[in-house]
PDB file of N, CA and C in Angstrom:
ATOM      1  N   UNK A   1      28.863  33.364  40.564  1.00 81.00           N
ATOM      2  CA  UNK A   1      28.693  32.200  41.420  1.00 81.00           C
ATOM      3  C   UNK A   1      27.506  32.448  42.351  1.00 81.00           C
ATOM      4  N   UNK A   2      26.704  31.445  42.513  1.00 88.00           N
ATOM      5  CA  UNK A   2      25.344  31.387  43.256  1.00 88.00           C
ATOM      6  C   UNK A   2      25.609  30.641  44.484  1.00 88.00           C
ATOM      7  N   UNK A   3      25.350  31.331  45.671  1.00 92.00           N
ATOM      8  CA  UNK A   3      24.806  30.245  46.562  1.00 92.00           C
ATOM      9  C   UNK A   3      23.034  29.372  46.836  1.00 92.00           C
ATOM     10  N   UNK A   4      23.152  28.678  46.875  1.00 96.00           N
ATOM     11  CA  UNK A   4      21.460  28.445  47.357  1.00 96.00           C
ATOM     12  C   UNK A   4      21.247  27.626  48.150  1.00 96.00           C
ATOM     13  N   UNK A   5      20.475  28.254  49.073  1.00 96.00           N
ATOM     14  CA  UNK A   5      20.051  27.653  50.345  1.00 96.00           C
ATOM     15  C   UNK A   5      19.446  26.557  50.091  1.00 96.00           C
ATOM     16  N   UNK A   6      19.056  26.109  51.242  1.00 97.00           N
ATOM     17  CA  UNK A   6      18.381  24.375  51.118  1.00 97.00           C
ATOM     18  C   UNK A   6      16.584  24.262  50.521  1.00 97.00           C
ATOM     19  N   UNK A   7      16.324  25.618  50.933  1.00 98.00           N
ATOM     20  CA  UNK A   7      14.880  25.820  50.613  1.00 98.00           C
ATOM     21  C   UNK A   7      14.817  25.772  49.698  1.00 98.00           C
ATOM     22  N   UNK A   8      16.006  27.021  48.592  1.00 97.00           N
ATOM     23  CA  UNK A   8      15.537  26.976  47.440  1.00 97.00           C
ATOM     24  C   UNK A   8      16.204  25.834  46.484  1.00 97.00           C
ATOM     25  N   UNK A   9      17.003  25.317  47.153  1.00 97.00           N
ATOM     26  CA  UNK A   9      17.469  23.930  46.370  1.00 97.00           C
ATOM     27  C   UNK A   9      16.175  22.824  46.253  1.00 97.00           C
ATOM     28  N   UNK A  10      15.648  22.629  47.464  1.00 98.00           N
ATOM     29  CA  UNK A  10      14.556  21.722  47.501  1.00 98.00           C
ATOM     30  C   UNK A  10      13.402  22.094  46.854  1.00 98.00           C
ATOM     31  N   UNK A  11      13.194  23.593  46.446  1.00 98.00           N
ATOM     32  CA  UNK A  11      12.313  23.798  45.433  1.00 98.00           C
ATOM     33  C   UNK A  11      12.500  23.786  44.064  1.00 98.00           C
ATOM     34  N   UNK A  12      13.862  24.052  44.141  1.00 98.00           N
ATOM     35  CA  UNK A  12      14.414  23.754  42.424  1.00 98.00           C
ATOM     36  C   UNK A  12      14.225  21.737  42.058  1.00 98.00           C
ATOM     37  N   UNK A  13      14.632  21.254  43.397  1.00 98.00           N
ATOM     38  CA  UNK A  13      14.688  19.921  42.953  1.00 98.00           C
ATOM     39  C   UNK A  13      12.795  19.496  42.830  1.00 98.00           C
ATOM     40  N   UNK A  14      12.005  19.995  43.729  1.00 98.00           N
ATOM     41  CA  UNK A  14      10.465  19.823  42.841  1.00 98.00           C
ATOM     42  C   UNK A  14      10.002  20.054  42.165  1.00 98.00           C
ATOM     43  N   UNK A  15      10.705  21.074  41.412  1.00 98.00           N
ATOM     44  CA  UNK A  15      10.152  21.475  39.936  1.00 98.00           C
ATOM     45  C   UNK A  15      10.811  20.173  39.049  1.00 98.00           C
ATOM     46  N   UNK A  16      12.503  20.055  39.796  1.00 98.00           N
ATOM     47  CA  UNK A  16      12.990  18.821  38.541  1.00 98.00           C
ATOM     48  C   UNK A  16      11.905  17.811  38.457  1.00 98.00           C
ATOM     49  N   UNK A  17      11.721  17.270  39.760  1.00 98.00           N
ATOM     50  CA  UNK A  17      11.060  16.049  40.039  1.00 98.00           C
ATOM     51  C   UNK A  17       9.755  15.883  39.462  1.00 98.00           C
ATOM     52  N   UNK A  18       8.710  17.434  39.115  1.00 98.00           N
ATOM     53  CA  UNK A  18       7.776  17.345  38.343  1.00 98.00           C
ATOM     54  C   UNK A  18       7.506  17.543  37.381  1.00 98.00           C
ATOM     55  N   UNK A  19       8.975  18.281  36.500  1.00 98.00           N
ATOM     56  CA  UNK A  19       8.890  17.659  35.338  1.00 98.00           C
ATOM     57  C   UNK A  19       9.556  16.466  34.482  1.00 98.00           C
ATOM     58  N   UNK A  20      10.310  15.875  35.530  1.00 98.00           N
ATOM     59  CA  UNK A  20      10.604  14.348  35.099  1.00 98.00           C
ATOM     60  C   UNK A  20       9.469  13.408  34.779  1.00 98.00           C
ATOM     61  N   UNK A  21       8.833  14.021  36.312  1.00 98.00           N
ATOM     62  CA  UNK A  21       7.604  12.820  36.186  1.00 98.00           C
ATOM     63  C   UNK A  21       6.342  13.245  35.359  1.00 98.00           C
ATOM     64  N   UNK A  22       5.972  14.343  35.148  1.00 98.00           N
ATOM     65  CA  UNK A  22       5.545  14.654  33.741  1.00 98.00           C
ATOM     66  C   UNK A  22       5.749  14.304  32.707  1.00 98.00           C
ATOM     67  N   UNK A  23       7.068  14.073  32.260  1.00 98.00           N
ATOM     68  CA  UNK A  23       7.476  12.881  30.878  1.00 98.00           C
ATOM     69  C   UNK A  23       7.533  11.446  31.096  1.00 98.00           C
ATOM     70  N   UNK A  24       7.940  10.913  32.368  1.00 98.00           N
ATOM     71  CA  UNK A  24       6.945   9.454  32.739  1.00 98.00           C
ATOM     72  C   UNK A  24       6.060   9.306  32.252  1.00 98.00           C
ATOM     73  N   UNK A  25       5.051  10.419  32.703  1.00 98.00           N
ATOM     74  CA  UNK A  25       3.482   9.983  32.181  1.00 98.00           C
ATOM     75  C   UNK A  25       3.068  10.244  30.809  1.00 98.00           C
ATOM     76  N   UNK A  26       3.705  10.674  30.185  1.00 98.00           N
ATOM     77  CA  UNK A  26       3.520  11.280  28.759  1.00 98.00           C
ATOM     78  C   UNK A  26       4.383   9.548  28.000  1.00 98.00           C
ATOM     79  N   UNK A  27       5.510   9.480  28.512  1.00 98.00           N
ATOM     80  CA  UNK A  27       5.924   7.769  27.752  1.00 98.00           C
ATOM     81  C   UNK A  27       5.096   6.476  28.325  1.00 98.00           C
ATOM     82  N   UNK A  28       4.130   6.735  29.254  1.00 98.00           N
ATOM     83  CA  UNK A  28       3.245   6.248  29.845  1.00 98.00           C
ATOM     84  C   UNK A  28       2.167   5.978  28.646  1.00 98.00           C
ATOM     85  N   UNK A  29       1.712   7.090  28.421  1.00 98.00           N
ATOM     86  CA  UNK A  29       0.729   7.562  27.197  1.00 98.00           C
ATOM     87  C   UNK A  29       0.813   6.737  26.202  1.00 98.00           C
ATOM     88  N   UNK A  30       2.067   7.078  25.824  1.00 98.00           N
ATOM     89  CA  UNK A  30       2.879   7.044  24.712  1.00 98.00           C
ATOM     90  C   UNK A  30       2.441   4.743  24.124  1.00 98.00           C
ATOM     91  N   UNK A  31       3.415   4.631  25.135  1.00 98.00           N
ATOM     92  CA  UNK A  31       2.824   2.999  25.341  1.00 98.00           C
ATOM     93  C   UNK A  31       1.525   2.919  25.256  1.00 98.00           C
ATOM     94  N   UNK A  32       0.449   3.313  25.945  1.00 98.00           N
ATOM     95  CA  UNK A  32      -0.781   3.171  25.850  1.00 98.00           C
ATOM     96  C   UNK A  32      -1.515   2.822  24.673  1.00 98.00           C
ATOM     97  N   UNK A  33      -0.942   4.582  23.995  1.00 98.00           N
ATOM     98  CA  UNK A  33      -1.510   4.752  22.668  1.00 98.00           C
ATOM     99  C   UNK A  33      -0.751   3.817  21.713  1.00 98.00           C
ATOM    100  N   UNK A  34       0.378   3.146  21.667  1.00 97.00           N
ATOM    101  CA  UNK A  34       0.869   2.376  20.748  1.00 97.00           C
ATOM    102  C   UNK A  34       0.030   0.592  20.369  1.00 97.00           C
ATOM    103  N   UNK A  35      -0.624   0.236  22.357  1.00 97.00           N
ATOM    104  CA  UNK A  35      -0.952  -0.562  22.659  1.00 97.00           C
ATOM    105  C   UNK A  35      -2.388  -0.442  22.040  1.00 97.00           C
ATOM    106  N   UNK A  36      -3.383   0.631  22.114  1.00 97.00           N
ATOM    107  CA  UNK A  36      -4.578   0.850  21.281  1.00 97.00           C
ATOM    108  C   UNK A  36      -4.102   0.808  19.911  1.00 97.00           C
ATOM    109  N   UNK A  37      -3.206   0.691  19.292  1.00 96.00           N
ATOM    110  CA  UNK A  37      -3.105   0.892  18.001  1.00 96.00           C
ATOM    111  C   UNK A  37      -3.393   2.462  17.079  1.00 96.00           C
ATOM    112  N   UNK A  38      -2.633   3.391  18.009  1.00 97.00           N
ATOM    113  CA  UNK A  38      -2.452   4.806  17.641  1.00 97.00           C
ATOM    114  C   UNK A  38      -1.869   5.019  16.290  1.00 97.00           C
ATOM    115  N   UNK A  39      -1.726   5.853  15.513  1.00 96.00           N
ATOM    116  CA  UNK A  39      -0.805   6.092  14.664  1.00 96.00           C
ATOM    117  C   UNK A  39       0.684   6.295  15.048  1.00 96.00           C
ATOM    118  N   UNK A  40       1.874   6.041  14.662  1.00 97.00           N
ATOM    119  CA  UNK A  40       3.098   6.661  14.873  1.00 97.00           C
ATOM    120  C   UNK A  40       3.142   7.982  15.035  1.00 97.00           C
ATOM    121  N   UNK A  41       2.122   8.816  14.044  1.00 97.00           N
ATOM    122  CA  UNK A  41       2.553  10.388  13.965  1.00 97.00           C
ATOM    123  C   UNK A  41       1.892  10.951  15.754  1.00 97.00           C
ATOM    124  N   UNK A  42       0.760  10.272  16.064  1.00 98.00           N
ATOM    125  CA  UNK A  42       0.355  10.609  17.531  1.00 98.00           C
ATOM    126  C   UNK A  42       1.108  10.282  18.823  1.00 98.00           C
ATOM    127  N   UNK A  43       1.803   9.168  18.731  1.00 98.00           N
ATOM    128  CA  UNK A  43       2.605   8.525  19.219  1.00 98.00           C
ATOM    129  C   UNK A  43       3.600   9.657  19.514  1.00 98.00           C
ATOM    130  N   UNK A  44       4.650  10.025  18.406  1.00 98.00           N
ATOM    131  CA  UNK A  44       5.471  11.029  18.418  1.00 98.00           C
ATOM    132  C   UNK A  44       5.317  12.105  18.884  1.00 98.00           C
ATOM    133  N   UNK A  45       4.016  12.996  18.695  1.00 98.00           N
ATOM    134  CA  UNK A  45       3.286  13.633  19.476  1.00 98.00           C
ATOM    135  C   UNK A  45       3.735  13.508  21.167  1.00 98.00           C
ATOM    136  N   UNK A  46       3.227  12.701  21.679  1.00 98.00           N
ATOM    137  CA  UNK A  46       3.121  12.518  23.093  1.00 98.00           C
ATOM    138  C   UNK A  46       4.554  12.418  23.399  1.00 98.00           C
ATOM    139  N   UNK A  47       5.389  11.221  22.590  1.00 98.00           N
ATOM    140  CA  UNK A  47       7.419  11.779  22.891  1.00 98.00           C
ATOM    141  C   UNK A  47       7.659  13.160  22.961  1.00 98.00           C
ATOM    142  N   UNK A  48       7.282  13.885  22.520  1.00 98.00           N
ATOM    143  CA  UNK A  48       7.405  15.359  21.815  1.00 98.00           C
ATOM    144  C   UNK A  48       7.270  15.905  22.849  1.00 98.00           C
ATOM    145  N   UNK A  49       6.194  15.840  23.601  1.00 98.00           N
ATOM    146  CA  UNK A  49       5.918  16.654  24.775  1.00 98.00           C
ATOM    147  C   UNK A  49       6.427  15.891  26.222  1.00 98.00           C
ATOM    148  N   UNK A  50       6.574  14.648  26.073  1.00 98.00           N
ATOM    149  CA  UNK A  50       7.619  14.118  27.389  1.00 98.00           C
ATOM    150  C   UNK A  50       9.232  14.262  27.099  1.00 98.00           C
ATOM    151  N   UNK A  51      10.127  14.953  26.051  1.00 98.00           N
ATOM    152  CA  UNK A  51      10.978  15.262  25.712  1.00 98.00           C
ATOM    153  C   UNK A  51      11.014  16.343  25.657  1.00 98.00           C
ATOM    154  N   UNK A  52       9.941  17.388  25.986  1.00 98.00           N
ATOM    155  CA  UNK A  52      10.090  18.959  26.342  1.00 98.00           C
ATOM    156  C   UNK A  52       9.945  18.757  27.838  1.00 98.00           C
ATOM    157  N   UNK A  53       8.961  18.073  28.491  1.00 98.00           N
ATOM    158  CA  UNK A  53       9.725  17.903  29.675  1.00 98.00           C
ATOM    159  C   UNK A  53      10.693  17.615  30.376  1.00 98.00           C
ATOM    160  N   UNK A  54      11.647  16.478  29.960  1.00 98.00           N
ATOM    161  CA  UNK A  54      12.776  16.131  30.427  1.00 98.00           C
ATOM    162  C   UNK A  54      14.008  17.283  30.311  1.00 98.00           C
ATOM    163  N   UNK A  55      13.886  17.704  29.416  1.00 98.00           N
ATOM    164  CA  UNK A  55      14.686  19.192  28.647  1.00 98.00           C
ATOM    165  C   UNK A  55      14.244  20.545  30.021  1.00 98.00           C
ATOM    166  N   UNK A  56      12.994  20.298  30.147  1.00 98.00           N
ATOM    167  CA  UNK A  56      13.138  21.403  31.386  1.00 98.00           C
ATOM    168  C   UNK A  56      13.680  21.020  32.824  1.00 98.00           C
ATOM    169  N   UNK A  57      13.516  19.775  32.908  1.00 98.00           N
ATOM    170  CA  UNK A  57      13.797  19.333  33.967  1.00 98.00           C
ATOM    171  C   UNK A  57      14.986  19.867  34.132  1.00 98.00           C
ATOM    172  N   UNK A  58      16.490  18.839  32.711  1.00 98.00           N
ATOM    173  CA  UNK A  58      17.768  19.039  32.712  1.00 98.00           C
ATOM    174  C   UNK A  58      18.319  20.162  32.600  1.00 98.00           C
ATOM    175  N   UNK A  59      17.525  21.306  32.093  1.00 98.00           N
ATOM    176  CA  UNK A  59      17.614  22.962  32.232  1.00 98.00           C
ATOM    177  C   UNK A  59      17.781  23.220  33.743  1.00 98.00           C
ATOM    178  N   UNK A  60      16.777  22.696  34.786  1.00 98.00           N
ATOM    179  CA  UNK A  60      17.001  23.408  35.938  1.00 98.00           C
ATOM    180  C   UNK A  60      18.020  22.813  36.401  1.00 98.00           C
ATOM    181  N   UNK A  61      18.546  21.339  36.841  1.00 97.00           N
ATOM    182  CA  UNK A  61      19.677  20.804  36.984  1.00 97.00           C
ATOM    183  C   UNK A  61      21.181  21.585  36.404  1.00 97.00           C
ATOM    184  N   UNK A  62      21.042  21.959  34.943  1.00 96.00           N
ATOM    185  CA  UNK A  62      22.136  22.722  34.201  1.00 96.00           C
ATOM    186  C   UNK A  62      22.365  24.016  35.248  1.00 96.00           C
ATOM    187  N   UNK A  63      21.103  24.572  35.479  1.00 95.00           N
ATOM    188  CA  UNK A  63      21.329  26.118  36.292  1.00 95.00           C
ATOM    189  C   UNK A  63      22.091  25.495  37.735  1.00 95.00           C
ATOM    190  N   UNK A  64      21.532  25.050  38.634  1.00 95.00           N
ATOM    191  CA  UNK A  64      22.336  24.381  39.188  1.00 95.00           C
ATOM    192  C   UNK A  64      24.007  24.352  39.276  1.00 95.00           C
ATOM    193  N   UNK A  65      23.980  23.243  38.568  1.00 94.00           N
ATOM    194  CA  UNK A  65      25.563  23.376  38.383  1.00 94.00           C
ATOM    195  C   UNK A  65      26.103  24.152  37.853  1.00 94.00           C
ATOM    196  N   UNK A  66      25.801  24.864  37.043  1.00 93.00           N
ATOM    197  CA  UNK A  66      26.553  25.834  36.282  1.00 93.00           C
ATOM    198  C   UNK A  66      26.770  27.257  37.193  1.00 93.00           C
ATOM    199  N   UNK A  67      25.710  27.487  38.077  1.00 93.00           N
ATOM    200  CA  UNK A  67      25.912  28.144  39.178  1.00 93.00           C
ATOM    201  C   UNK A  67      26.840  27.798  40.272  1.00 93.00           C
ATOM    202  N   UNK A  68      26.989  26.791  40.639  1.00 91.00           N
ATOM    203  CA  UNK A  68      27.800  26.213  42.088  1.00 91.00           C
ATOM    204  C   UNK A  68      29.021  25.538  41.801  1.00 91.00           C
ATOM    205  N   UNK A  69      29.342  25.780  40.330  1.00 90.00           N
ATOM    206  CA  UNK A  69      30.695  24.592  40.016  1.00 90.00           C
ATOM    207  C   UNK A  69      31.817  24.762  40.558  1.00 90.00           C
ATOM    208  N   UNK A  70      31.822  26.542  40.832  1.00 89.00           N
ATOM    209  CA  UNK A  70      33.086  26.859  41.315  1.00 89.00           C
ATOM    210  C   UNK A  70      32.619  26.953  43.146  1.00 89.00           C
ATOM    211  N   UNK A  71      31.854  26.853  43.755  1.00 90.00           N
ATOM    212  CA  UNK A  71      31.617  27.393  45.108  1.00 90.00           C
ATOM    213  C   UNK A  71      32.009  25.856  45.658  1.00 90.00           C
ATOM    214  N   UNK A  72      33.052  25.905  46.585  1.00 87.00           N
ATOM    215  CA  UNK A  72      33.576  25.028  47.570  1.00 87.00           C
ATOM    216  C   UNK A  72      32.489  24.583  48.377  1.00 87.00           C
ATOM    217  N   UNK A  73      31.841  25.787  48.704  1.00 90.00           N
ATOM    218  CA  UNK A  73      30.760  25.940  50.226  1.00 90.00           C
ATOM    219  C   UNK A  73      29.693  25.427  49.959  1.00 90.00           C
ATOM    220  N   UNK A  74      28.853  24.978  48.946  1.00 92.00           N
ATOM    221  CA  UNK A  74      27.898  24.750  48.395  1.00 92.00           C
ATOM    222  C   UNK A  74      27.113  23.799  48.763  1.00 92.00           C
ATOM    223  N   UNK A  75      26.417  23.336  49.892  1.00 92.00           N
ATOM    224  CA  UNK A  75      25.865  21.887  49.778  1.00 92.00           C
ATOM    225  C   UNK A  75      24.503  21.698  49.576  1.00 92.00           C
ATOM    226  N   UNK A  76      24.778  20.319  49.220  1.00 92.00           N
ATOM    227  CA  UNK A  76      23.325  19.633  48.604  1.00 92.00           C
ATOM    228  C   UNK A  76      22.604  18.971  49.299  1.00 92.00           C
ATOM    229  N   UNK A  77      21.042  19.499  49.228  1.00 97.00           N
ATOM    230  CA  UNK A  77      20.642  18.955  49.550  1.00 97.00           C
ATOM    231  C   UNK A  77      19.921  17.002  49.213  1.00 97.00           C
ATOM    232  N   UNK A  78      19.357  15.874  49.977  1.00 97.00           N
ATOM    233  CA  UNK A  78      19.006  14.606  49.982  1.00 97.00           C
ATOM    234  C   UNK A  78      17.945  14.657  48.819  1.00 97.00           C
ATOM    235  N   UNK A  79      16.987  15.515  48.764  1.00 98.00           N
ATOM    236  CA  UNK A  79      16.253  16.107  47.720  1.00 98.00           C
ATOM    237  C   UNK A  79      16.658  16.253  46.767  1.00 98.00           C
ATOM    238  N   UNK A  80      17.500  17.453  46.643  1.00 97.00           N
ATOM    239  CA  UNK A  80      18.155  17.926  45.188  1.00 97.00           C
ATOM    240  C   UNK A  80      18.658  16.668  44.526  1.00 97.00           C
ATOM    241  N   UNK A  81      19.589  15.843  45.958  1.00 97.00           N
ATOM    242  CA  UNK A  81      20.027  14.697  44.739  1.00 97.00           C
ATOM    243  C   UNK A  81      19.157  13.605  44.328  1.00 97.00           C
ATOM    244  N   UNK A  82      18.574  13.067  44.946  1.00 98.00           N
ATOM    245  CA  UNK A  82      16.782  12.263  44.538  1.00 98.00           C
ATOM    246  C   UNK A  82      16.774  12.842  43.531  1.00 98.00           C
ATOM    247  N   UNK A  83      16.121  14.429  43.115  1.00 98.00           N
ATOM    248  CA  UNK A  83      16.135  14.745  41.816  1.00 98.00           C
ATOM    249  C   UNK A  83      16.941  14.832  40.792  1.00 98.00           C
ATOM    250  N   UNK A  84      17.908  14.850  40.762  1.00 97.00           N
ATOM    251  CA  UNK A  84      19.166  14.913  39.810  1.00 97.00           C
ATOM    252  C   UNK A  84      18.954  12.906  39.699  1.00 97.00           C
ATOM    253  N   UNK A  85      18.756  11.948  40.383  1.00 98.00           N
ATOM    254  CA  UNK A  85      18.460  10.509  40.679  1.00 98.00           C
ATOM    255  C   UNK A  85      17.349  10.412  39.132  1.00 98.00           C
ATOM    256  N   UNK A  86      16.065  10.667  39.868  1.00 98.00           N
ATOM    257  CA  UNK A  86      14.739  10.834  38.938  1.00 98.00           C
ATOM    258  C   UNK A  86      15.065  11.240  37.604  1.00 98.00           C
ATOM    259  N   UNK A  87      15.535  12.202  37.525  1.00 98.00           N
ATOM    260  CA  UNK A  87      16.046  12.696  36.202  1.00 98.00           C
ATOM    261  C   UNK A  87      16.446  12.175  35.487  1.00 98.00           C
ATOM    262  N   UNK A  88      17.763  11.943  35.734  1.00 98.00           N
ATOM    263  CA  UNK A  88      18.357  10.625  34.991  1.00 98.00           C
ATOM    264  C   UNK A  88      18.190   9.282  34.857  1.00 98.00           C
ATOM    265  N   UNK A  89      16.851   8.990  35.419  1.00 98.00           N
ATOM    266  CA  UNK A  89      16.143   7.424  35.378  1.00 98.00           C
ATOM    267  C   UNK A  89      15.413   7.835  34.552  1.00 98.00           C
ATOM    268  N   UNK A  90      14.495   8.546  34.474  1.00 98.00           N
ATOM    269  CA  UNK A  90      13.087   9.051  33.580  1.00 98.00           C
ATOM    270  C   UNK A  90      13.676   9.307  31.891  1.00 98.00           C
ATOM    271  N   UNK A  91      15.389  10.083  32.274  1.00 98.00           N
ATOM    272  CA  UNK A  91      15.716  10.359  31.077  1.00 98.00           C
ATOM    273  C   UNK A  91      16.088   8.956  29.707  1.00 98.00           C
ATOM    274  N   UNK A  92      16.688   8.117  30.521  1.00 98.00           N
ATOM    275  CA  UNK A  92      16.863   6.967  30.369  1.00 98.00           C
ATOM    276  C   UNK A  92      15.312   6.117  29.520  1.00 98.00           C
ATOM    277  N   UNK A  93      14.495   5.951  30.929  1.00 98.00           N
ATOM    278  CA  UNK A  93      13.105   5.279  30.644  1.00 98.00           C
ATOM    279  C   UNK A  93      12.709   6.328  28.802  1.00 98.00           C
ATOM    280  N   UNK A  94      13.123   7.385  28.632  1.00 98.00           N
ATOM    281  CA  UNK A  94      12.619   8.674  27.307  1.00 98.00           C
ATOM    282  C   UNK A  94      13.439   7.706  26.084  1.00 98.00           C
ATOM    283  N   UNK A  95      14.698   7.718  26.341  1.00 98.00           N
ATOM    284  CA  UNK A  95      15.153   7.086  25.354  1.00 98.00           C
ATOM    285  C   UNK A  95      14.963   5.625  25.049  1.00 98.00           C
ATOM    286  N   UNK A  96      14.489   4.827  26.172  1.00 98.00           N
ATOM    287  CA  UNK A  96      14.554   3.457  25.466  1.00 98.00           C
ATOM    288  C   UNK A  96      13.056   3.554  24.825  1.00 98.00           C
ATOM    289  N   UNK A  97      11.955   4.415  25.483  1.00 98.00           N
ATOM    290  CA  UNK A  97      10.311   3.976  24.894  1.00 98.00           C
ATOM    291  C   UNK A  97      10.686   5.034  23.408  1.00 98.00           C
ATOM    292  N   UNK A  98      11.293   6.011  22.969  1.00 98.00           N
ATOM    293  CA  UNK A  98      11.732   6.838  22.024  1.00 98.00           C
ATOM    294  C   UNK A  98      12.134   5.387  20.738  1.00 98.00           C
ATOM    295  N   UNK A  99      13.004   4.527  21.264  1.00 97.00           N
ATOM    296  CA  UNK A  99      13.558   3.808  20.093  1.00 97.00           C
ATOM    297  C   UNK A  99      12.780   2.404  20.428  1.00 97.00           C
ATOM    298  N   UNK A 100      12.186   1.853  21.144  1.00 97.00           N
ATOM    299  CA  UNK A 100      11.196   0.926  21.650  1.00 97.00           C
ATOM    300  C   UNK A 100      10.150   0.874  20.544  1.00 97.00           C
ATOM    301  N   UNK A 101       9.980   2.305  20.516  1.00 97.00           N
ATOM    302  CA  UNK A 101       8.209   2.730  19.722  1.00 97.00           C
ATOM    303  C   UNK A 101       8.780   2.715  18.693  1.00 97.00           C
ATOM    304  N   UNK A 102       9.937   3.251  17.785  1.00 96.00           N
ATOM    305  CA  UNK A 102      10.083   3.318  16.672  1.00 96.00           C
ATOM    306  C   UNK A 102      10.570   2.023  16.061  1.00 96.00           C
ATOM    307  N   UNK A 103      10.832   1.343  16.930  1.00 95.00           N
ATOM    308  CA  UNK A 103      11.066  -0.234  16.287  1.00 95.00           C
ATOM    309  C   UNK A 103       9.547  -0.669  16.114  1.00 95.00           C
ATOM    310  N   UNK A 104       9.011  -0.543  16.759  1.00 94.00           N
ATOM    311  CA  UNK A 104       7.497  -0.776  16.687  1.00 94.00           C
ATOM    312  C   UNK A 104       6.669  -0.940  15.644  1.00 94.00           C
ATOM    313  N   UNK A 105       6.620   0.331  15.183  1.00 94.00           N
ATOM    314  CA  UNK A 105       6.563   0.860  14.255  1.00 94.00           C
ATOM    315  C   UNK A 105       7.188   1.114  12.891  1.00 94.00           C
ATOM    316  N   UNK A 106       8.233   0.460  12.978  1.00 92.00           N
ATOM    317  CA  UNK A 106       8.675   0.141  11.665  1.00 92.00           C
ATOM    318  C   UNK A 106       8.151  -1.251  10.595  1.00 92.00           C
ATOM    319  N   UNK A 107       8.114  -0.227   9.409  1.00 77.00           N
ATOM    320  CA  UNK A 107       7.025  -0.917   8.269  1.00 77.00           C
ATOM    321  C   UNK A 107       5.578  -0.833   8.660  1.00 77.00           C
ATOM    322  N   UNK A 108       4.728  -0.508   9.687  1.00 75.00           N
ATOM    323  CA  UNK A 108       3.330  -0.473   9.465  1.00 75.00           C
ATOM    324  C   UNK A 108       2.923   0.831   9.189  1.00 75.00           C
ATOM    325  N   UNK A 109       3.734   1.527   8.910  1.00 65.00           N
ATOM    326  CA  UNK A 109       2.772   3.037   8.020  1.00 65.00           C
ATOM    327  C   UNK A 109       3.804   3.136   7.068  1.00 65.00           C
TER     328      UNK A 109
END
């Protein structure tokens, strides 16, 4: 069982927060390049790497809890939860542009 202070909670939650928003901008891309008329296989590409971000994000969140599940004493910080917030919006925004694009893209290659 881990305790963690507020510092290092609020630094764990900016790493979440920048790699959430790192896969924002990558399904950001993602649209872009669909909107230029990219290929699917490039397209996937750019999911690929905003879905290794979200995965690190939910990695540090996992450490997190998996550390403090049992500690009574544990509190959270306004931050941490914003990020655990972000996370699960961004993760969301991954899956709908994930099946968005592939409807898209169905039948033109």
């Amino acid at each position: 069982m881990v305790e963690y202070s507020a510092k290092e909670l609020n630094e764990l939650a900016m790493k979440i927060i920048l790699h959430a928003g790192d896969c924002r901008t990558c399904v950001n891309e993602a649209f872009i390049a669909a909107q230029k008329g990219e290929s699917y296989k490039k397209v996937k590409e750019i999911l690929a790497v905003a879905r290794e971000n979200i995965t690190k994000a939910h990695r540090l969140q996992t450490e997190v809890i998996q550390n403090t599940v049992m500690n009574e004493n544990q509190r959270l910080t306004m931050l941490f939860i914003h990020s655990q917030d972000t996370l699960m919006t961004i993760n969301s925004e991954l899956f709908m542009a994930e099946n968005v694009l592939g409807l898209h893209y169905i039948n033109r290659e």
